[in-house]
Coordinates of C-alpha atoms in Angstrom, one line a residue:
Chain U
X1 CA 230.0 127.7 37.0
X2 CA 227.5 126.7 37.8
X3 CA 225.0 125.6 35.2
X4 CA 222.0 127.8 35.4
X5 CA 224.1 130.3 35.3
X6 CA 225.3 129.5 31.8
X7 CA 221.8 131.4 29.9
X8 CA 224.0 134.5 29.0
X9 CA 226.5 132.1 27.5
X10 CA 223.9 130.2 25.3
X11 CA 222.0 133.9 24.6
X12 CA 225.1 135.2 22.7
X13 CA 226.1 132.0 21.4
X14 CA 222.3 131.7 19.7
X15 CA 222.4 135.3 18.6
X16 CA 226.1 134.3 16.9
X17 CA 224.7 131.0 15.8
X18 CA 221.6 132.9 14.0
X19 CA 224.0 135.2 12.1
X20 CA 225.5 131.7 10.7
X21 CA 223.0 130.6 9.3
X22 CA 220.1 133.2 8.5
X23 CA 222.1 133.7 4.7
X24 CA 221.8 129.4 4.8
X25 CA 218.0 130.1 5.5
X26 CA 217.7 132.6 3.1
X27 CA 219.6 130.9 0.2
X28 CA 217.0 127.9 0.5
X29 CA 213.3 130.0 0.8
X30 CA 214.8 131.8 -2.1
X31 CA 216.0 129.0 -3.9
X32 CA 211.9 128.1 -4.2
X33 CA 210.2 131.1 -5.2
X34 CA 209.6 132.4 -8.5
X35 CA 211.3 135.0 -9.9
X36 CA 208.8 137.6 -9.4
X37 CA 208.2 136.8 -5.8
X38 CA 211.4 136.8 -4.9
X39 CA 212.1 140.6 -6.4
X40 CA 209.5 141.3 -4.0
X41 CA 209.0 144.4 -1.0
X42 CA 208.7 143.1 1.4
X43 CA 210.2 139.9 1.0
X44 CA 207.7 136.6 1.1
X45 CA 208.5 134.4 3.9
X46 CA 206.5 131.6 2.9
X47 CA 208.1 130.6 -0.5
X48 CA 205.4 129.3 -3.5
X49 CA 207.6 125.9 -3.6
X50 CA 209.0 126.3 -7.1
X51 CA 210.9 122.8 -6.9
X52 CA 211.1 123.4 -10.3
X53 CA 213.9 125.4 -10.0
X54 CA 216.1 122.6 -8.9
X55 CA 215.6 120.3 -12.5
X56 CA 215.9 123.7 -14.2
X57 CA 219.6 123.8 -12.9
X58 CA 220.4 120.3 -13.9
X59 CA 218.6 120.5 -17.0
X60 CA 219.5 123.7 -18.9
X61 CA 223.1 123.2 -17.1
X62 CA 225.9 121.1 -17.5
X63 CA 225.2 120.6 -13.9
X64 CA 225.2 117.3 -13.6
X65 CA 228.7 117.3 -15.7
X66 CA 230.4 119.4 -13.7
X67 CA 229.3 117.3 -10.8
X68 CA 230.8 114.4 -12.2
X69 CA 234.1 116.8 -12.7
X70 CA 234.8 117.5 -9.0
X71 CA 233.7 114.5 -7.9
X72 CA 236.2 113.1 -9.6
X73 CA 238.7 116.3 -9.0
X74 CA 238.1 116.1 -5.1
X75 CA 238.9 112.1 -5.6
X76 CA 241.6 111.8 -7.9
X77 CA 243.5 114.8 -5.7
X78 CA 242.9 113.6 -2.4
X79 CA 243.9 109.7 -2.4
X80 CA 247.0 111.1 -4.8
X81 CA 247.7 113.2 -1.3
X82 CA 247.1 110.6 0.7
X83 CA 249.5 108.1 -0.6
X84 CA 252.2 110.2 -1.6
X85 CA 252.4 112.2 1.4
X86 CA 252.0 109.6 3.6
X87 CA 254.8 107.7 2.1
X88 CA 257.5 110.8 2.2
X89 CA 256.0 111.9 5.8
X90 CA 257.4 108.1 7.0
X91 CA 260.5 108.6 4.7
X92 CA 261.4 111.5 6.6
X93 CA 260.4 111.3 10.2
X94 CA 261.1 107.1 10.2
X95 CA 264.1 106.6 7.6
X96 CA 267.7 107.5 7.8
X97 CA 269.8 108.0 4.4
X98 CA 271.8 111.4 3.5
X99 CA 270.7 114.9 2.7
X100 CA 266.9 113.8 4.4
X101 CA 266.8 117.1 6.4
X102 CA 268.5 119.1 3.8
X103 CA 265.4 118.1 1.0
X104 CA 262.4 118.6 3.9
X105 CA 263.2 122.0 4.6
X106 CA 263.3 122.3 0.7
X107 CA 260.4 121.1 0.3
X108 CA 258.8 122.9 2.8
X109 CA 259.6 126.2 1.5
X110 CA 257.0 125.6 -0.6
X111 CA 254.4 126.7 2.2
X112 CA 255.8 130.1 2.3
X113 CA 255.6 130.9 -1.5
X114 CA 252.0 132.6 -2.3
X115 CA 250.4 130.3 -5.4
X116 CA 250.4 133.0 -7.5
X117 CA 254.1 132.4 -8.1
X118 CA 253.1 128.7 -9.4
X119 CA 250.0 129.5 -11.4
X120 CA 251.9 131.0 -14.4
X121 CA 254.3 127.8 -15.3
X122 CA 251.7 125.5 -13.8
X123 CA 249.5 126.6 -16.5
X124 CA 251.9 125.9 -19.0
X125 CA 253.1 122.9 -18.1
X126 CA 249.1 121.5 -18.4
X127 CA 249.5 123.4 -21.7
X128 CA 252.4 121.8 -23.1
X129 CA 251.2 118.2 -22.3
X130 CA 247.8 119.2 -24.0
X131 CA 245.8 118.9 -20.9
X132 CA 243.7 122.3 -20.9
X133 CA 240.1 121.6 -20.2
X134 CA 240.5 118.5 -19.3
X135 CA 240.6 116.2 -15.8
X136 CA 243.9 115.3 -15.6
X137 CA 244.7 118.9 -16.1
X138 CA 242.6 119.9 -13.4
X139 CA 243.9 117.0 -10.5
X140 CA 247.4 116.1 -11.1
X141 CA 248.8 119.6 -9.8
X142 CA 246.6 118.9 -7.1
X143 CA 248.0 115.1 -6.6
X144 CA 251.3 116.6 -4.4
X145 CA 251.1 118.9 -0.6
X146 CA 254.0 119.9 1.3
X147 CA 251.1 120.8 4.1
X148 CA 250.0 117.4 3.8
X149 CA 253.4 115.7 4.0
X150 CA 254.2 117.9 7.4
X151 CA 251.4 117.3 8.5
X152 CA 252.1 113.5 8.4
X153 CA 255.4 113.3 9.7
X154 CA 254.7 115.3 12.8
X155 CA 251.9 112.3 13.4
X156 CA 255.0 109.7 12.3
X157 CA 257.2 111.3 14.6
X158 CA 254.5 110.9 17.5
X159 CA 254.1 107.6 17.2
X160 CA 256.0 104.5 19.2
X161 CA 259.1 103.0 17.7
X162 CA 258.5 99.3 19.4
X163 CA 256.5 97.6 16.7
X164 CA 258.3 98.6 14.3
X165 CA 261.6 97.5 15.8
X166 CA 259.9 94.0 16.0
X167 CA 259.0 94.2 12.5
X168 CA 262.0 94.9 11.6
X169 CA 263.7 92.1 13.2
X170 CA 261.1 90.0 11.7
X171 CA 262.8 90.9 8.2
X172 CA 260.2 93.1 6.7
X173 CA 261.2 95.9 4.4
X174 CA 260.9 99.6 5.0
X175 CA 258.1 99.8 2.8
X176 CA 256.3 96.7 4.4
X177 CA 256.4 98.3 8.0
X178 CA 254.9 101.6 6.6
X179 CA 252.3 100.1 4.8
X180 CA 251.2 97.3 7.1
X181 CA 252.0 98.6 10.5
X182 CA 252.7 102.1 10.6
X183 CA 249.9 103.4 7.8
X184 CA 247.3 101.8 9.7
X185 CA 248.4 103.5 13.5
X186 CA 248.3 106.4 11.3
X187 CA 244.7 106.5 10.6
X188 CA 243.5 109.7 12.8
X189 CA 246.1 112.0 10.8
X190 CA 245.3 110.6 7.8
X191 CA 241.6 111.3 7.8
X192 CA 242.1 114.5 9.1
X193 CA 244.4 115.0 6.0
X194 CA 242.2 113.7 4.1
X195 CA 238.8 116.1 4.5
X196 CA 240.5 119.1 4.5
X197 CA 242.0 118.0 1.2
X198 CA 239.0 117.3 -0.2
X199 CA 237.1 120.3 1.6
X200 CA 239.9 122.5 0.1
X201 CA 239.4 120.9 -3.7
X202 CA 235.6 120.7 -3.7
X203 CA 236.0 124.7 -2.9
X204 CA 238.9 125.2 -4.7
X205 CA 238.7 128.2 -7.7
X206 CA 241.3 129.5 -9.3
X207 CA 242.6 126.4 -10.7
X208 CA 239.8 125.4 -12.2
X209 CA 238.6 128.6 -13.4
X210 CA 242.2 129.2 -15.1
X211 CA 243.2 125.4 -17.1
X212 CA 239.2 124.5 -18.0
X213 CA 237.0 127.2 -19.8
X214 CA 234.7 124.8 -21.5
X215 CA 231.5 124.5 -19.4
X216 CA 231.4 120.7 -19.6
X217 CA 234.5 120.6 -18.3
X218 CA 234.5 122.9 -15.8
X219 CA 234.3 122.3 -12.1
X220 CA 231.0 123.5 -9.6
X221 CA 232.9 126.2 -8.2
X222 CA 233.7 127.4 -11.5
X223 CA 230.5 126.8 -13.1
X224 CA 228.4 127.9 -10.6
X225 CA 231.0 131.2 -11.2
X226 CA 230.4 131.3 -15.1
X227 CA 226.8 131.5 -14.7
X228 CA 226.1 134.7 -12.6
X229 CA 227.8 136.0 -15.0
X230 CA 225.2 134.9 -17.5
X231 CA 221.8 134.5 -15.8
X232 CA 222.4 137.5 -13.9
X233 CA 218.6 137.5 -12.9
X234 CA 217.4 134.2 -12.2
X235 CA 218.4 134.2 -8.1
X236 CA 216.1 131.6 -7.3
X237 CA 217.3 129.3 -9.9
X238 CA 220.9 130.3 -8.9
X239 CA 220.1 130.0 -5.6
X240 CA 219.1 126.0 -6.5
X241 CA 221.9 125.3 -8.0
X242 CA 224.3 127.0 -5.7
X243 CA 222.4 125.0 -2.7
X244 CA 223.4 121.5 -5.4
X245 CA 226.5 122.5 -5.3
X246 CA 227.5 122.8 -1.6
X247 CA 225.3 120.4 -0.3
X248 CA 227.8 117.3 -1.0
X249 CA 230.9 119.1 0.8
X250 CA 228.1 120.4 3.8
X251 CA 227.0 116.5 4.2
X252 CA 230.7 115.1 4.4
X253 CA 231.3 117.8 6.9
X254 CA 228.8 116.9 9.4
X255 CA 229.4 112.9 8.4
X256 CA 233.4 114.1 9.4
X257 CA 233.4 117.1 11.5
X258 CA 235.7 115.1 14.4
X259 CA 238.7 114.4 12.1
X260 CA 238.2 118.0 10.0
X261 CA 238.4 119.6 13.6
X262 CA 241.5 118.0 14.9
X263 CA 243.1 119.0 11.6
X264 CA 242.8 122.5 11.6
X265 CA 243.3 122.3 15.7
X266 CA 246.6 120.6 14.6
X267 CA 247.5 123.5 12.3
X268 CA 247.3 125.7 15.1
X269 CA 248.9 123.9 17.3
X270 CA 252.4 123.4 16.0
Chain D
X1 CA 293.5 85.8 15.4
X2 CA 293.4 89.6 14.3
X3 CA 291.9 88.7 11.1
X4 CA 289.3 86.4 12.5
X5 CA 288.4 89.4 15.0
X6 CA 288.1 91.3 12.4
X7 CA 286.1 88.6 10.1
X8 CA 283.4 87.8 13.4
X9 CA 283.0 91.8 13.1
X10 CA 282.8 92.2 9.3
X11 CA 280.3 89.1 9.9
X12 CA 278.1 91.4 12.8
X13 CA 278.6 94.8 10.6
X14 CA 277.0 92.9 7.1
X15 CA 273.4 92.5 8.0
X16 CA 273.7 96.0 9.7
X17 CA 275.1 97.5 6.7
X18 CA 272.4 95.9 4.2
X19 CA 269.7 97.1 6.4
X20 CA 271.2 100.6 6.2
X21 CA 271.1 99.9 2.6
X22 CA 268.2 99.1 2.5
X23 CA 267.2 102.0 4.5
X24 CA 268.7 104.5 2.0
X25 CA 267.0 102.7 -1.1
X26 CA 263.6 102.8 0.4
X27 CA 263.9 106.2 1.9
X28 CA 264.9 107.8 -1.7
X29 CA 262.6 105.5 -3.3
X30 CA 259.1 106.6 -1.2
X31 CA 260.0 110.4 -1.0
X32 CA 260.6 110.1 -4.8
X33 CA 256.9 110.9 -6.4
X34 CA 256.5 113.6 -3.9
X35 CA 260.3 115.4 -4.6
X36 CA 259.7 115.4 -8.3
X37 CA 255.8 116.1 -8.1
X38 CA 256.5 119.2 -5.5
X39 CA 259.6 119.8 -7.9
X40 CA 258.0 120.0 -11.5
X41 CA 254.4 121.7 -10.1
X42 CA 256.0 123.8 -7.1
X43 CA 259.3 124.3 -6.8
X44 CA 260.5 124.9 -10.6
X45 CA 257.6 127.4 -11.4
X46 CA 258.6 129.7 -8.4
X47 CA 262.3 130.1 -10.3
X48 CA 260.6 129.9 -13.8
X49 CA 258.3 132.8 -12.4
X50 CA 261.0 135.3 -10.9
X51 CA 262.7 134.6 -14.5
X52 CA 259.4 135.6 -16.1
X53 CA 259.1 138.5 -14.2
X54 CA 262.3 140.2 -16.4
X55 CA 260.1 139.0 -19.4
X56 CA 257.7 140.4 -21.9
X57 CA 255.7 137.8 -23.6
X58 CA 253.7 138.1 -27.2
X59 CA 251.0 136.6 -28.3
X60 CA 252.9 134.2 -30.1
X61 CA 254.3 132.9 -26.9
X62 CA 257.8 134.2 -27.5
X63 CA 259.5 136.3 -24.6
X64 CA 261.5 138.5 -24.8
X65 CA 264.3 139.7 -21.9
X66 CA 263.0 143.3 -20.8
X67 CA 265.3 143.9 -17.3
X68 CA 263.4 146.0 -14.7
X69 CA 260.5 146.9 -16.9
X70 CA 257.5 144.9 -15.8
X71 CA 258.7 146.1 -12.2
X72 CA 259.0 149.6 -13.2
X73 CA 255.5 149.7 -15.2
X74 CA 254.5 147.8 -11.4
X75 CA 255.2 151.2 -10.0
X76 CA 253.8 154.0 -12.1
X77 CA 250.8 152.4 -12.9
X78 CA 247.9 154.2 -10.8
X79 CA 245.5 150.8 -10.9
X80 CA 248.3 149.1 -9.0
X81 CA 248.6 151.4 -6.1
X82 CA 245.0 151.6 -5.7
X83 CA 244.8 147.8 -5.9
X84 CA 247.7 147.6 -3.2
X85 CA 245.4 150.3 -1.6
X86 CA 242.1 147.6 -1.4
X87 CA 244.3 145.0 -0.3
X88 CA 246.1 146.1 2.9
X89 CA 242.4 147.8 3.7
X90 CA 240.8 144.0 3.5
X91 CA 243.7 142.6 5.7
X92 CA 243.5 145.2 8.4
X93 CA 239.6 144.9 8.4
X94 CA 240.0 140.7 8.6
X95 CA 241.9 141.0 11.6
X96 CA 238.8 142.7 12.9
X97 CA 237.3 139.2 13.2
X98 CA 239.9 137.9 15.6
X99 CA 238.2 139.3 18.9
X100 CA 234.8 137.7 17.7
X101 CA 236.8 134.2 17.0
X102 CA 237.9 134.7 20.9
X103 CA 234.5 135.3 22.0
X104 CA 233.2 132.7 20.7
X105 CA 236.0 130.2 21.7
X106 CA 235.6 131.3 25.0
X107 CA 232.3 131.2 25.3
X108 CA 232.1 127.6 23.6
X109 CA 234.9 126.7 26.3
X110 CA 232.7 127.8 29.3
X111 CA 232.6 124.5 31.7
X112 CA 229.6 122.9 32.1
X113 CA 228.2 124.0 28.7
X114 CA 225.9 121.8 26.8
X115 CA 225.1 121.8 22.7
X116 CA 228.9 122.5 22.1
X117 CA 229.1 120.3 19.2
X118 CA 225.7 121.3 17.5
X119 CA 227.1 125.6 17.8
X120 CA 230.5 123.9 16.2
X121 CA 228.8 122.6 13.7
X122 CA 226.8 125.6 12.7
X123 CA 230.0 128.1 13.2
X124 CA 231.3 126.1 10.8
X125 CA 229.3 126.2 8.4
X126 CA 230.2 129.2 6.2
X127 CA 233.9 127.9 6.8
X128 CA 232.8 124.5 4.7
X129 CA 230.5 125.6 2.3
X130 CA 232.0 126.5 -1.3
X131 CA 233.1 130.4 -2.0
X132 CA 231.2 130.4 -5.2
X133 CA 227.8 130.1 -3.2
X134 CA 228.5 132.2 -0.4
X135 CA 229.1 135.0 -3.0
X136 CA 226.4 134.2 -4.5
X137 CA 224.3 134.6 -1.2
X138 CA 225.4 137.5 0.4
X139 CA 224.9 139.3 -3.4
X140 CA 221.6 138.7 -3.3
X141 CA 221.1 140.0 0.7
X142 CA 223.4 143.1 -0.5
X143 CA 220.6 143.4 -2.9
X144 CA 220.5 147.3 -3.3
X145 CA 216.5 146.6 -4.7
X146 CA 215.6 143.8 -3.1
X147 CA 218.3 142.6 -0.9
X148 CA 216.8 141.1 3.1
X149 CA 219.7 143.7 4.7
X150 CA 218.6 146.8 3.1
X151 CA 214.5 145.2 3.9
X152 CA 215.4 145.1 7.2
X153 CA 217.4 148.2 7.9
X154 CA 213.9 149.9 6.5
X155 CA 212.0 148.5 9.4
X156 CA 214.2 150.4 11.5
X157 CA 214.1 153.6 9.2
X158 CA 217.8 153.2 7.8
X159 CA 217.9 153.8 3.9
X160 CA 220.1 151.5 2.8
X161 CA 222.3 151.4 -0.5
X162 CA 223.3 148.8 -3.2
X163 CA 226.1 147.5 -1.0
X164 CA 228.5 146.1 -3.4
X165 CA 227.4 148.2 -6.4
X166 CA 228.6 151.1 -4.5
X167 CA 232.5 152.2 -5.0
X168 CA 233.1 153.4 -1.4
X169 CA 231.2 150.3 0.4
X170 CA 231.7 147.9 -2.1
X171 CA 234.9 146.2 -0.5
X172 CA 234.0 147.1 3.4
X173 CA 231.2 144.5 2.6
X174 CA 233.7 142.0 1.2
X175 CA 235.4 142.2 4.6
X176 CA 232.0 141.5 6.3
X177 CA 231.6 138.1 4.2
X178 CA 234.9 137.2 4.8
X179 CA 234.8 137.3 8.7
X180 CA 232.0 135.4 8.4
X181 CA 233.8 132.9 7.2
X182 CA 236.4 132.9 8.6
X183 CA 234.9 132.9 12.6
X184 CA 234.6 129.6 12.9
X185 CA 237.7 128.1 11.7
X186 CA 239.7 130.2 13.8
X187 CA 237.5 129.7 16.6
X188 CA 238.3 126.4 16.1
X189 CA 242.3 127.3 16.7
X190 CA 241.2 129.5 19.4
X191 CA 239.5 126.6 21.5
X192 CA 242.5 124.1 21.2
X193 CA 244.9 127.6 22.7
X194 CA 242.1 128.3 25.4
X195 CA 242.5 123.8 26.4
X196 CA 246.3 124.2 26.9
X197 CA 245.9 127.2 29.5
X198 CA 246.0 125.2 33.2
X199 CA 242.6 125.6 35.2
X200 CA 244.4 126.1 38.7
X201 CA 245.6 129.2 37.1
X202 CA 242.0 130.2 37.2
X203 CA 241.4 128.6 40.7
X204 CA 244.1 130.5 42.5
X205 CA 242.9 134.1 40.3
X206 CA 239.1 133.5 41.7
X207 CA 241.0 132.8 45.5
X208 CA 242.7 135.5 45.3
X209 CA 239.1 137.2 44.3
X210 CA 239.9 137.9 40.7
X211 CA 236.6 138.0 38.8
X212 CA 236.1 136.6 35.0
X213 CA 236.5 140.0 33.4
X214 CA 239.8 140.3 35.3
X215 CA 241.0 136.8 34.4
X216 CA 239.8 137.1 31.4
X217 CA 242.9 139.7 30.3
X218 CA 245.1 138.8 33.3
X219 CA 245.6 135.1 32.0
X220 CA 242.9 134.0 29.3
X221 CA 244.7 136.9 26.4
X222 CA 248.5 136.8 27.8
X223 CA 248.3 132.6 27.5
X224 CA 246.5 132.7 24.8
X225 CA 248.6 135.3 22.3
X226 CA 250.6 132.3 20.5
X227 CA 247.2 131.5 19.0
X228 CA 246.3 135.0 18.8
X229 CA 249.9 135.3 17.0
X230 CA 249.3 132.6 14.7
X231 CA 245.8 133.2 13.4
X232 CA 246.4 137.2 12.6
X233 CA 249.4 135.6 10.6
X234 CA 247.2 133.8 8.9
X235 CA 244.5 136.7 8.9
X236 CA 246.8 139.1 7.4
X237 CA 248.7 136.3 4.6
X238 CA 245.6 135.5 3.4
X239 CA 243.9 139.0 3.7
X240 CA 247.1 140.1 0.7
X241 CA 246.1 137.2 -1.4
X242 CA 242.7 137.7 -1.6
X243 CA 240.7 136.8 -4.5
X244 CA 238.0 134.4 -4.3
X245 CA 235.3 136.7 -3.0
X246 CA 236.3 139.9 -4.8
X247 CA 236.1 137.8 -7.9
X248 CA 232.8 136.2 -7.7
X249 CA 230.8 139.3 -5.8
X250 CA 231.7 141.6 -8.5
X251 CA 230.4 140.7 -11.7
X252 CA 232.7 142.8 -14.5
X253 CA 229.1 145.1 -15.1
X254 CA 229.5 146.3 -10.9
X255 CA 230.3 149.8 -10.7
X256 CA 232.9 149.3 -7.8
X257 CA 234.8 146.7 -10.1
X258 CA 237.3 148.9 -11.7
X259 CA 237.7 150.6 -8.1
X260 CA 237.8 147.6 -5.5
X261 CA 240.2 145.4 -7.1
X262 CA 242.8 143.9 -4.8
X263 CA 245.9 142.8 -6.0
X264 CA 245.7 139.1 -6.9
X265 CA 242.6 140.0 -8.8
X266 CA 244.0 142.5 -10.6
X267 CA 247.0 139.7 -11.1
X268 CA 244.6 137.0 -12.6
X269 CA 243.3 140.3 -14.7
X270 CA 246.6 140.6 -16.2
X271 CA 248.2 136.8 -16.5
X272 CA 245.0 135.1 -17.7
X273 CA 242.3 137.4 -19.3
X274 CA 245.2 139.6 -20.7
X275 CA 248.2 137.4 -21.4
X276 CA 250.7 139.4 -20.1
X277 CA 252.4 137.0 -18.5
X278 CA 255.9 138.8 -17.9
X279 CA 253.8 142.0 -16.1
X280 CA 251.7 139.2 -13.9
X281 CA 255.0 137.5 -12.6
X282 CA 256.6 140.4 -11.9
X283 CA 253.1 141.1 -9.7
X284 CA 253.2 137.6 -7.9
X285 CA 257.6 138.3 -7.2
X286 CA 256.1 142.1 -5.6
X287 CA 253.2 140.0 -3.8
X288 CA 255.8 137.5 -2.6
X289 CA 257.8 140.3 -1.3
X290 CA 255.2 141.8 0.3
X291 CA 254.1 139.1 2.3
X292 CA 257.3 138.5 3.6
X293 CA 258.1 141.7 4.8
X294 CA 255.1 141.9 6.6
X295 CA 255.4 138.5 8.0
X296 CA 258.9 139.1 9.2
X297 CA 257.3 142.4 11.0
X298 CA 254.7 140.2 13.1
X299 CA 257.3 138.0 14.3
X300 CA 259.7 140.7 15.6
X301 CA 257.0 142.1 17.1
X302 CA 255.8 139.2 18.6
X303 CA 258.6 139.6 21.3
X304 CA 256.7 142.6 22.2
X305 CA 252.9 141.1 22.8
X306 CA 253.2 137.1 23.1
X307 CA 254.1 135.6 25.8
X308 CA 255.2 131.3 25.3
X309 CA 254.5 129.7 28.5

């Protein structure tokens, strides 16, 4: 197809793209309106630039604490997953030990179970440990992932064996080989899993909603949903809050989109 | 003489055995944190949940064995039948997003197309945005009095409704948002699938005089069927477990709330708001069985339409 004939493609994709961004465009406009302005019909297209809506979210709600909780939860879960999953993935892919494949299959079975089946006992464990309304309660169950292990194992399986063999002859221990030789080679896989985990963690709703009910201890997603219930009518303020809450992840996506897309394409091409 | 040979063999085997011992040790050591974590927080809880589904919990946290009582209650409650129906409706309508995603992927794959990464970024925004924020935006768009959607409809002379407060439209309004959120994600999977189709097939087809439409139905669609299968299994499983959007878009005060609950929303109500842990566990077990059956059915049916190259 010559590029001159691509205009119908651009037209269709453009209409779709407009449908994708229009809600966000309206969110930004609404966040800059006053309350009475937001309820006007026909709607106003030029807002009166109420930047104070953003200040209001930060001042009137525990937004900053919730932001901090979300950052700590997301970082904690992601770093732990990268460490635990890559260690186990390397062992499952490259080391020989009795029971290896059986253990791997049992772990994979976790992927097939709907999360509701874990929730009640997980809640009880966290409750018994005294971790309700705390950061460990938010972080710890999300530190382990069967999916991440499966994904990284595929990466390790596909790496060449020569470097590893050379290090082994030099007398390096399996952990040393993993840490200094193989881990750097698996960087694309680690990045892809990292971005997926950040995304999944930042946006996670049900678990944070269950374990942290104190507004100061909530994450942004739970806080935002609680806010919707209380300040039902203050839509411009709510829009400002939701913009602030979702902006960081959008920035992460724009910066690391290649890795994220790779990770997702990978899940579809087993 | 023989002793010397054996000694030499043993000497050769010695470092190899040490190496193997080392490998065993490190193998177990390196999987230990993950096995422990998944065991405590995922594997054992499944066993516990199944056990809990046969028990009833008091307010003091004691549980008593009640046999199949939870399951009996599950199959007699009218609330459950409604939730199950809603869940199926949601899952089936979600599949409507698949043709859209294929279209987007096929267009993005057009040879010589520029701006691909620009479009990809735009289509991906709803995928990465926090569901709590997405729900809020759409609640406002759907608003019966001040919503943009009704305003735009009024321009073409259509009288809008209070889409998410109306029991008859609320679920479908959420389906639309669900599809909007997943088009970009699925399109990426389809793009990877499309890139696996060899170009020469299209070249051969155009020599034979097949137009783009014929090529699409004779080459693209059959060779994309593994990806379509993968995405539809994921979509159905995701649909059956729908929670976030429904919970976020219907406030408790919403008149459509009671009639439009899904199974997982009901599970959340029972297990964590009403504290009926045994009953909630039974719901989760039944949901798992339904998911399992539907996935097995999809895998069975794939023989009829999925072509692996």
